[in-house]
Amino acid sequence: MDYTEIRNINKTILCVQNIDPSLIDISSTLYYDETGNIKKFVVREDSFNVDADTHFVLGGIVGHIDLEFEDLKQRLKVQQSITKEIKSKHIYKGPFECCLKSAKFETFLDLILEKELHVHFQSLNILYWSVVDILDSIEAAVNSPLIRELKAMLYRVAKYDIQSTANLFYDYGYPDLKTAADLKNFMNGLISLCEQYVKVCPSQQKTLIMFLIHILQEGYKQDKATFIQNEAEKMLINELTNFYEVEIYKYINCNLIFDNESDIVNVINKRKYVIENKELSNYKFVESNSDVMIQLSDIVPGIMAKYLHAIDVNIDNLTNYINRFDKEQYRRFCKLNKIIKSSIDYNPTFIHQITSIELHTTLIQLVTMYNNFV
């Protein structure tokens, strides 16, 4: 497939975001690993097939350092009994705040800072991605200047009572609402979920959620909804290969080295990626146990998934959450943020999130506020 037009559209979007579009024309080496690849996200009767708060992250290290496996083991102070490869589980474990207790994780951060490397990642909030088509199918929402804020509020509502959300999706085969009656009943169900959330939401959110209810009432008046009809019944996400493909046709001048994920390889090897009539050959898949940089890169998406999850679940109480860090946790938190900030400053295209505007903005605020360490 020829991706020339799509790449040009992406450049236009970067211009709108006040990002220099030539930044995707860079020449560098990017290493990749992934975490949270759910394969598929499916509605069940009273739940989903995987945790709805999963964050898929694809990313890793930008650049290269010459380190042998044994040297890396010694540098990161991992057990000598590890003979094949270093994984993120050897560096940190548990939720984000527990990871920040790891001295090995700080050693990793110090290595990145010392070598002046950058990180890159793109992330997908699977529940957010699964509900935004609702508002994109309502004319009144699409025409609203607050559509991003409305999507963020709908995401809050959906995750507040995740079982009720799953029940509603299951009852109407979302995202395949087959009839006008199904659409109306579905919108009524969403309005009921919003009315439940109104009772508990922070006072500063009440105006926005009342506006969301108004928008859903407008959706109730429609007989058709473009993006939530004629789709696969109860199938919210059916693959994540496109995240790899975006990197291939975005960074056409880079050397992209992916960890060998067999299901991804099988799909990508059957396709051709063409830019201006030239087939791309800027990527390859390697076994992680043969490449130290892939092993280092495994640490990046793992910690970012945990960081994004921590923001998500503590969004209304982040100051208290951070204030509970001890001195070592706080220092490591700041070092991580310094690396992220340095990477964004170097090339803002290295960080891309598909998530609530509220969560994305919060990450950027934290990275900006907490990057000084002693």
XYZ file of N, CA and C in Angstrom, residues 80-286:
621
model
N 23.725 -12.592 38.188
C 24.617 -13.236 37.225
C 24.003 -14.510 36.652
N 23.005 -15.055 37.332
C 22.366 -16.277 36.850
C 21.516 -16.034 35.605
N 21.243 -14.780 35.273
C 20.502 -14.459 34.048
C 21.458 -14.637 32.875
N 21.183 -15.618 32.049
C 22.148 -15.996 31.003
C 21.719 -15.624 29.589
N 20.422 -15.318 29.386
C 19.961 -15.094 28.017
C 19.674 -13.630 27.729
N 18.800 -13.016 28.517
C 18.450 -11.623 28.257
C 17.897 -10.956 29.511
N 18.049 -9.656 29.543
C 17.516 -8.854 30.632
C 16.145 -8.340 30.230
N 15.163 -8.554 31.103
C 13.807 -8.092 30.866
C 13.435 -7.059 31.933
N 12.369 -6.357 31.678
C 11.945 -5.331 32.633
C 11.666 -5.923 34.012
N 11.209 -7.180 34.071
C 10.907 -7.806 35.362
C 12.146 -7.975 36.222
N 13.329 -7.927 35.608
C 14.574 -8.002 36.373
C 14.954 -6.646 36.964
N 14.278 -5.588 36.509
C 14.629 -4.215 36.904
C 13.615 -3.635 37.881
N 12.353 -3.906 37.669
C 11.312 -3.384 38.550
C 10.113 -4.327 38.520
N 9.300 -4.237 39.557
C 8.090 -5.058 39.651
C 7.001 -4.276 40.374
N 5.759 -4.669 40.109
C 4.640 -4.065 40.827
C 4.157 -2.787 40.187
N 3.250 -2.066 40.868
C 2.735 -0.794 40.360
C 3.830 0.269 40.328
N 3.515 1.399 39.727
C 4.512 2.428 39.459
C 5.278 2.842 40.701
N 4.564 3.084 41.799
C 5.240 3.553 43.012
C 6.210 2.506 43.548
N 5.917 1.230 43.333
C 6.847 0.171 43.757
C 8.068 0.128 42.849
N 7.854 0.350 41.549
C 8.981 0.389 40.609
C 9.978 1.473 40.997
N 9.460 2.580 41.524
C 10.332 3.686 41.907
C 11.182 3.368 43.140
N 10.939 2.228 43.775
C 11.758 1.800 44.901
C 12.984 1.012 44.447
N 13.053 0.698 43.151
C 14.109 -0.169 42.633
C 15.403 0.590 42.359
N 16.476 0.194 43.011
C 17.792 0.790 42.733
C 18.252 0.433 41.331
N 17.893 -0.760 40.856
C 18.260 -1.164 39.495
C 17.614 -0.245 38.463
N 16.383 0.165 38.737
C 15.710 1.080 37.818
C 16.446 2.415 37.765
N 16.919 2.886 38.900
C 17.674 4.143 38.897
C 18.977 3.980 38.134
N 19.596 2.823 38.231
C 20.820 2.575 37.466
C 20.536 2.655 35.977
N 19.399 2.105 35.564
C 18.983 2.215 34.161
C 18.802 3.676 33.762
N 18.105 4.441 34.583
C 17.886 5.864 34.294
C 19.212 6.613 34.199
N 20.131 6.302 35.095
C 21.436 6.966 35.081
C 22.205 6.637 33.806
N 22.056 5.409 33.329
C 22.726 5.026 32.084
C 22.187 5.843 30.912
N 20.868 6.002 30.841
C 20.258 6.785 29.763
C 20.707 8.247 29.838
N 20.734 8.783 31.053
C 21.158 10.177 31.228
C 22.633 10.352 30.883
N 23.453 9.422 31.351
C 24.899 9.523 31.099
C 25.215 9.461 29.608
N 24.550 8.580 28.890
C 24.818 8.405 27.456
C 24.038 9.392 26.600
N 23.218 10.229 27.247
C 22.418 11.246 26.554
C 21.540 10.623 25.473
N 20.952 9.492 25.824
C 20.017 8.833 24.922
C 18.619 9.420 25.110
N 17.755 9.149 24.158
C 16.364 9.549 24.262
C 15.476 8.317 24.238
N 14.249 8.504 24.678
C 13.260 7.433 24.610
C 12.139 7.866 23.675
N 11.401 6.901 23.201
C 10.243 7.183 22.359
C 9.162 6.173 22.699
N 7.921 6.561 22.557
C 6.834 5.608 22.738
C 5.547 6.153 22.151
N 4.702 5.256 21.733
C 3.313 5.590 21.448
C 2.454 4.655 22.281
N 1.371 5.194 22.815
C 0.544 4.421 23.734
C -0.914 4.474 23.318
N -1.633 3.442 23.730
C -3.055 3.346 23.457
C -3.791 3.000 24.738
N -4.691 3.870 25.141
C -5.600 3.617 26.244
C -6.789 2.861 25.642
N -6.879 1.552 25.897
C -7.802 0.728 25.114
C -9.261 1.054 25.393
N -9.606 1.413 26.611
C -10.997 1.746 26.891
C -11.361 3.082 26.254
N -10.490 4.063 26.378
C -10.738 5.361 25.749
C -10.955 5.197 24.250
N -10.066 4.456 23.605
C -10.148 4.249 22.154
C -11.454 3.557 21.765
N -11.992 2.769 22.695
C -13.193 1.985 22.415
C -14.483 2.782 22.574
N -14.427 3.939 23.257
C -15.662 4.702 23.486
C -15.741 5.994 22.674
N -14.633 6.476 22.143
C -14.668 7.798 21.499
C -15.491 7.805 20.209
N -15.633 6.632 19.566
C -16.445 6.587 18.351
C -17.896 6.962 18.621
N -18.333 6.824 19.860
C -19.699 7.209 20.211
C -19.908 8.691 19.925
N -18.998 9.511 20.422
C -19.140 10.958 20.211
C -18.810 11.353 18.778
N -17.908 10.632 18.150
C -17.606 10.923 16.741
C -18.777 10.585 15.827
N -19.774 9.885 16.365
C -20.962 9.523 15.588
C -22.143 10.446 15.853
N -21.950 11.413 16.750
C -23.024 12.354 17.087
C -22.683 13.715 16.492
N -23.525 14.190 15.610
C -23.251 15.431 14.881
C -23.014 16.604 15.828
N -23.804 16.695 16.884
C -23.665 17.815 17.825
C -22.319 17.786 18.531
N -21.765 16.594 18.751
C -20.456 16.480 19.404
C -19.342 16.864 18.443
N -19.445 16.358 17.227
C -18.404 16.634 16.227
C -18.275 18.128 15.980
N -19.390 18.838 16.040
C -19.379 20.281 15.777
C -19.066 21.118 17.012
N -18.844 20.466 18.141
C -18.572 21.206 19.370
C -17.076 21.491 19.521
N -16.715 22.703 19.925
C -15.302 23.004 20.190
C -14.772 22.263 21.415
N -15.669 21.655 22.178
C -15.274 20.936 23.394
C -15.241 19.421 23.180
N -15.112 18.972 21.945
C -15.231 17.528 21.708
C -14.160 16.733 22.448
N -12.937 17.260 22.557
C -11.896 16.515 23.276
C -12.231 16.394 24.759
N -12.761 17.468 25.319
C -13.150 17.440 26.727
C -14.351 16.521 26.946
N -15.275 16.494 25.985
C -16.426 15.594 26.074
C -15.972 14.137 26.026
N -15.003 13.840 25.173
C -14.472 12.478 25.096
C -13.803 12.092 26.412
N -13.089 13.026 27.001
C -12.443 12.753 28.281
C -13.488 12.461 29.360
N -14.587 13.198 29.346
C -15.644 12.976 30.328
C -16.358 11.653 30.086
N -16.610 11.319 28.826
C -17.242 10.035 28.524
C -16.352 8.884 28.990
N -15.052 9.041 28.832
C -14.116 8.024 29.325
C -14.214 7.883 30.842
N -14.304 9.012 31.544
C -14.469 8.959 33.004
C -15.732 8.182 33.378
N -16.818 8.464 32.677
C -18.086 7.795 32.956
C -17.966 6.302 32.705
N -17.347 5.938 31.587
C -17.240 4.529 31.214
C -16.429 3.733 32.222
N -15.363 4.315 32.739
C -14.500 3.559 33.656
C -15.000 3.617 35.106
N -15.893 4.565 35.400
C -16.390 4.690 36.776
C -17.110 3.419 37.212
N -17.979 2.904 36.371
C -18.684 1.650 36.675
C -18.461 0.733 35.492
N -17.293 0.108 35.471
C -16.868 -0.635 34.282
C -17.776 -1.827 34.007
N -18.327 -2.427 35.043
C -19.212 -3.569 34.818
C -20.510 -3.132 34.141
N -21.073 -2.006 34.579
C -22.283 -1.494 33.930
C -22.003 -1.090 32.490
N -20.812 -0.540 32.256
C -20.422 -0.198 30.886
C -20.364 -1.448 30.028
N -19.733 -2.504 30.544
C -19.641 -3.760 29.800
C -21.031 -4.340 29.550
N -21.897 -4.280 30.546
C -23.262 -4.800 30.386
C -24.000 -4.074 29.266
N -23.862 -2.748 29.253
C -24.533 -1.952 28.227
C -23.995 -2.299 26.840
N -22.680 -2.376 26.716
C -22.066 -2.722 25.431
C -22.537 -4.094 24.962
N -22.584 -5.046 25.901
C -22.969 -6.422 25.551
C -24.431 -6.478 25.107
N -25.303 -5.806 25.823
C -26.732 -5.871 25.536
C -27.066 -5.401 24.124
N -26.297 -4.448 23.614
C -26.609 -3.889 22.294
C -25.562 -4.240 21.241
N -24.674 -5.175 21.569
C -23.684 -5.628 20.586
C -22.710 -4.556 20.158
N -22.521 -3.534 21.008
C -21.608 -2.428 20.674
C -20.239 -2.983 20.247
N -19.673 -2.459 19.163
C -20.040 -1.251 18.415
C -20.907 -1.506 17.165
N -21.784 -2.496 17.235
C -22.664 -2.790 16.107
C -24.119 -2.634 16.540
N -24.559 -1.379 16.634
C -25.942 -1.091 17.004
C -26.802 -1.259 15.749
N -27.574 -2.311 15.718
C -28.152 -2.762 14.456
C -29.349 -1.936 13.988
N -30.120 -1.380 14.900
C -31.331 -0.661 14.503
C -31.371 0.718 15.146
N -32.277 1.544 14.653
C -32.471 2.874 15.240
C -32.927 2.747 16.689
N -33.739 1.726 16.965
C -34.191 1.508 18.343
C -33.029 1.146 19.249
N -32.124 0.299 18.745
C -30.935 -0.043 19.522
C -30.121 1.204 19.836
N -29.980 2.051 18.841
C -29.206 3.281 19.028
C -29.828 4.150 20.112
N -31.125 4.316 20.076
C -31.806 5.157 21.063
C -31.694 4.555 22.464
N -31.905 3.256 22.561
C -31.794 2.598 23.861
C -30.366 2.661 24.401
N -29.405 2.540 23.506
C -27.997 2.618 23.902
C -27.673 4.015 24.441
N -28.138 5.038 23.734
C -27.901 6.410 24.192
C -28.564 6.642 25.549
N -29.758 6.113 25.732
C -30.419 6.232 27.030
C -29.602 5.555 28.128
N -29.020 4.401 27.783
C -28.175 3.703 28.749
C -26.963 4.521 29.139
N -26.355 5.174 28.175
C -25.208 6.040 28.469
C -25.620 7.234 29.329
N -26.775 7.787 29.027
C -27.274 8.914 29.823
C -27.474 8.482 31.277
N -27.978 7.281 31.478
C -28.160 6.772 32.843
C -26.823 6.630 33.561
N -25.788 6.151 32.842
C -24.456 6.043 33.444
C -23.931 7.424 33.820
N -24.182 8.404 32.959
C -23.751 9.775 33.255
C -24.462 10.309 34.500
N -25.737 10.028 34.604
C -26.505 10.524 35.750
C -26.021 9.898 37.050
N -25.545 8.661 36.986
C -24.946 8.042 38.166
C -23.623 8.722 38.521
N -22.844 9.063 37.506
C -21.541 9.685 37.750
C -21.692 11.109 38.288
N -22.750 11.802 37.883
C -23.000 13.167 38.377
C -23.022 13.190 39.899
N -23.504 12.130 40.516
C -23.652 12.083 41.969
C -22.311 12.037 42.696
N -21.249 11.623 42.004
C -19.959 11.436 42.681
C -18.833 12.281 42.094
N -19.049 12.898 40.965
C -17.939 13.594 40.298
C -17.575 14.877 41.041
N -16.316 15.327 40.919
C -15.910 16.599 41.521
C -16.781 17.739 41.014
N -17.001 18.712 41.862
C -17.935 19.795 41.530
C -17.537 20.543 40.261
N -16.221 20.668 40.018
C -15.771 21.412 38.841
C -16.070 20.685 37.534
N -16.489 19.411 37.625
C -16.794 18.646 36.418
C -18.284 18.661 36.070
N -19.110 19.170 36.940
C -20.557 19.023 36.767
C -21.072 19.736 35.518
N -20.525 20.890 35.209
C -20.983 21.602 34.011
C -20.701 20.784 32.764
N -19.498 20.196 32.691
C -19.136 19.424 31.507
C -19.967 18.155 31.382
N -20.207 17.473 32.491
C -20.987 16.232 32.365
C -22.446 16.520 32.017
N -22.968 17.646 32.477
C -24.325 18.009 32.072
C -24.360 18.314 30.569
N -23.292 18.904 30.056
C -23.210 19.142 28.614
C -23.102 17.818 27.868
N -22.342 16.869 28.425
C -22.243 15.545 27.806
C -23.619 14.877 27.734
N -24.390 14.978 28.800
C -25.741 14.414 28.791
C -26.576 15.060 27.682
N -26.447 16.365 27.519
C -27.157 17.072 26.441
C -26.740 16.522 25.071
N -25.449 16.312 24.893
C -24.960 15.800 23.611
C -25.509 14.398 23.346
N -25.538 13.554 24.370
C -26.063 12.197 24.202
C -27.568 12.239 23.908
N -28.264 13.202 24.463
C -29.683 13.374 24.138
C -29.861 13.748 22.667
N -28.930 14.536 22.143
C -28.947 14.839 20.712
C -28.662 13.571 19.902
N -27.757 12.745 20.396
C -27.480 11.470 19.729
C -28.697 10.564 19.716
N -29.505 10.637 20.766
C -30.745 9.849 20.851
C -31.696 10.187 19.703
N -31.642 11.407 19.234
C -32.550 11.841 18.168
C -32.132 11.317 16.797
N -30.902 10.829 16.678
C -30.426 10.319 15.393
C -30.939 8.906 15.149
N -31.125 8.572 13.876
C -31.487 7.196 13.501
C -30.275 6.394 13.064
N -29.169 7.103 12.802
C -27.944 6.431 12.370
C -26.752 7.003 13.130
N -25.733 6.179 13.256
C -24.495 6.604 13.928
C -23.329 5.955 13.195
N -22.606 6.741 12.448
C -21.660 6.242 11.452
C -20.677 5.220 11.980
N -20.041 5.506 13.117
C -18.904 4.679 13.545
C -19.277 3.566 14.526
N -20.559 3.487 14.892
C -20.942 2.455 15.854
C -22.090 1.600 15.318
N -22.148 1.509 14.006
C -23.053 0.603 13.324
C -22.306 -0.073 12.188
N -22.774 -1.248 11.806
C -22.140 -2.011 10.726
C -20.673 -2.319 11.026
N -20.404 -2.590 12.282
C -19.071 -2.999 12.721
C -19.154 -4.426 13.257
N -18.005 -4.995 13.599
C -17.989 -6.349 14.161
C -18.619 -6.332 15.545
N -19.620 -7.146 15.743
C -20.366 -7.149 16.998
C -19.472 -7.494 18.178
N -19.517 -6.662 19.203
C -18.810 -6.848 20.479
C -17.286 -6.857 20.328
N -16.767 -6.471 19.174
C -15.322 -6.419 18.941
C -14.866 -4.962 18.987
N -14.193 -4.588 20.055
C -13.772 -3.204 20.231
C -12.428 -2.927 19.560
N -11.496 -3.849 19.683
C -10.191 -3.754 19.018
C -9.856 -5.150 18.511
N -9.466 -5.256 17.238
C -9.173 -6.600 16.715
C -7.703 -6.848 16.410
N -6.869 -5.808 16.441
C -5.427 -5.996 16.302
C -4.723 -4.676 16.584
N -3.414 -4.775 16.837
C -2.622 -3.583 17.129
C -1.436 -3.436 16.173
N -1.487 -4.166 15.079
C -0.398 -4.121 14.092
C -0.185 -2.721 13.546
N -1.277 -1.943 13.446
C -1.153 -0.615 12.841
C -0.189 0.288 13.592
N 0.037 0.029 14.881
C 0.993 0.853 15.623
C 2.409 0.663 15.091
N 2.728 -0.551 14.710
C 4.017 -0.820 14.089
C 4.081 -0.170 12.705
N 2.988 -0.279 11.970
C 2.969 0.263 10.612
C 3.153 1.772 10.613
N 2.546 2.455 11.564
C 2.704 3.911 11.643
C 4.168 4.292 11.763
N 4.915 3.567 12.581
C 6.338 3.865 12.745
C 7.091 3.662 11.442
N 6.729 2.637 10.695
C 7.429 2.312 9.446
C 7.260 3.419 8.418
N 6.027 3.904 8.233
C 5.856 4.933 7.199
C 6.029 6.349 7.743
N 6.180 6.496 9.064
C 6.472 7.820 9.624
C 7.958 8.120 9.556
N 8.779 7.232 10.095
C 10.225 7.470 10.153
C 10.912 6.728 9.009
N 10.696 7.209 7.797
C 11.167 6.473 6.620
C 12.688 6.524 6.458
N 13.337 7.495 7.096
C 14.790 7.620 6.982
C 15.532 6.992 8.153
N 14.782 6.368 9.057
C 15.387 5.769 10.242
C 15.590 4.272 10.063
N 16.416 3.738 10.931
C 16.612 2.297 11.018
C 15.790 1.810 12.208
N 14.695 1.112 11.943
C 13.760 0.690 12.977
C 14.000 -0.781 13.299
N 14.287 -1.055 14.558
C 14.601 -2.419 14.969
C 13.589 -2.847 16.024
N 12.718 -3.783 15.635
C 11.634 -4.240 16.483
C 11.972 -5.580 17.132
N 11.488 -5.756 18.358
C 11.546 -7.079 18.966
C 10.661 -8.024 18.151
N 11.092 -9.250 18.050
C 10.420 -10.219 17.189
C 9.134 -10.734 17.836
N 8.027 -10.120 17.482
C 6.710 -10.568 17.929
C 6.076 -11.328 16.762
N 5.929 -12.636 16.896
C 5.586 -13.491 15.761
C 4.276 -13.089 15.084
N 3.243 -12.732 15.874
C 1.965 -12.391 15.254
C 2.062 -11.092 14.457
N 2.880 -10.149 14.942
C 3.084 -8.897 14.221
C 3.899 -9.151 12.957
N 4.945 -9.939 13.084
C 5.805 -10.253 11.938
C 5.003 -10.913 10.832
N 4.139 -11.834 11.202
C 3.361 -12.570 10.200
C 2.471 -11.650 9.382
N 1.929 -10.618 10.019
C 1.075 -9.669 9.301
C 1.907 -8.721 8.449
N 2.938 -8.137 9.041
C 3.715 -7.112 8.343
C 4.484 -7.689 7.161
N 4.976 -8.901 7.296
C 5.732 -9.501 6.200
C 4.875 -9.794 4.973
N 3.562 -9.775 5.143
C 2.657 -10.003 4.013
C 2.287 -8.702 3.312
N 2.745 -7.575 3.842
C 2.346 -6.283 3.304
C 3.550 -5.526 2.749
N 3.256 -4.581 1.879
C 4.281 -3.699 1.352
C 3.967 -2.271 1.783
N 5.015 -1.539 2.106
C 4.864 -0.152 2.547
C 5.618 0.726 1.554
N 4.856 1.565 0.859
C 5.405 2.340 -0.246
C 5.234 3.826 0.042
N 6.313 4.580 -0.191
C 6.285 6.034 -0.115
C 6.844 6.564 -1.429
N 6.032 7.356 -2.131
C 6.436 7.939 -3.417
C 7.016 6.876 -4.341
N 6.253 5.793 -4.469
C 6.554 4.691 -5.397
C 7.797 3.888 -5.027
N 8.293 4.093 -3.831
C 9.459 3.333 -3.387
C 9.077 2.474 -2.186
N 9.347 1.162 -2.297
C 9.029 0.265 -1.191
C 10.017 0.468 -0.050
N 9.502 0.562 1.151
C 10.331 0.826 2.318
C 11.022 -0.451 2.797
N 12.252 -0.273 3.227
C 13.018 -1.390 3.815
C 13.749 -0.885 5.058
N 13.076 -0.005 5.800
C 13.701 0.695 6.928
C 13.500 -0.015 8.261
N 13.051 -1.267 8.244
C 12.730 -1.955 9.495
C 13.160 -3.416 9.433
N 13.358 -3.968 10.623
C 13.610 -5.403 10.735
C 13.203 -5.871 12.126
N 12.984 -7.151 12.246
C 12.645 -7.778 13.516
C 13.806 -8.653 13.962
N 14.146 -8.541 15.231
C 15.266 -9.327 15.757
C 14.845 -9.999 17.056
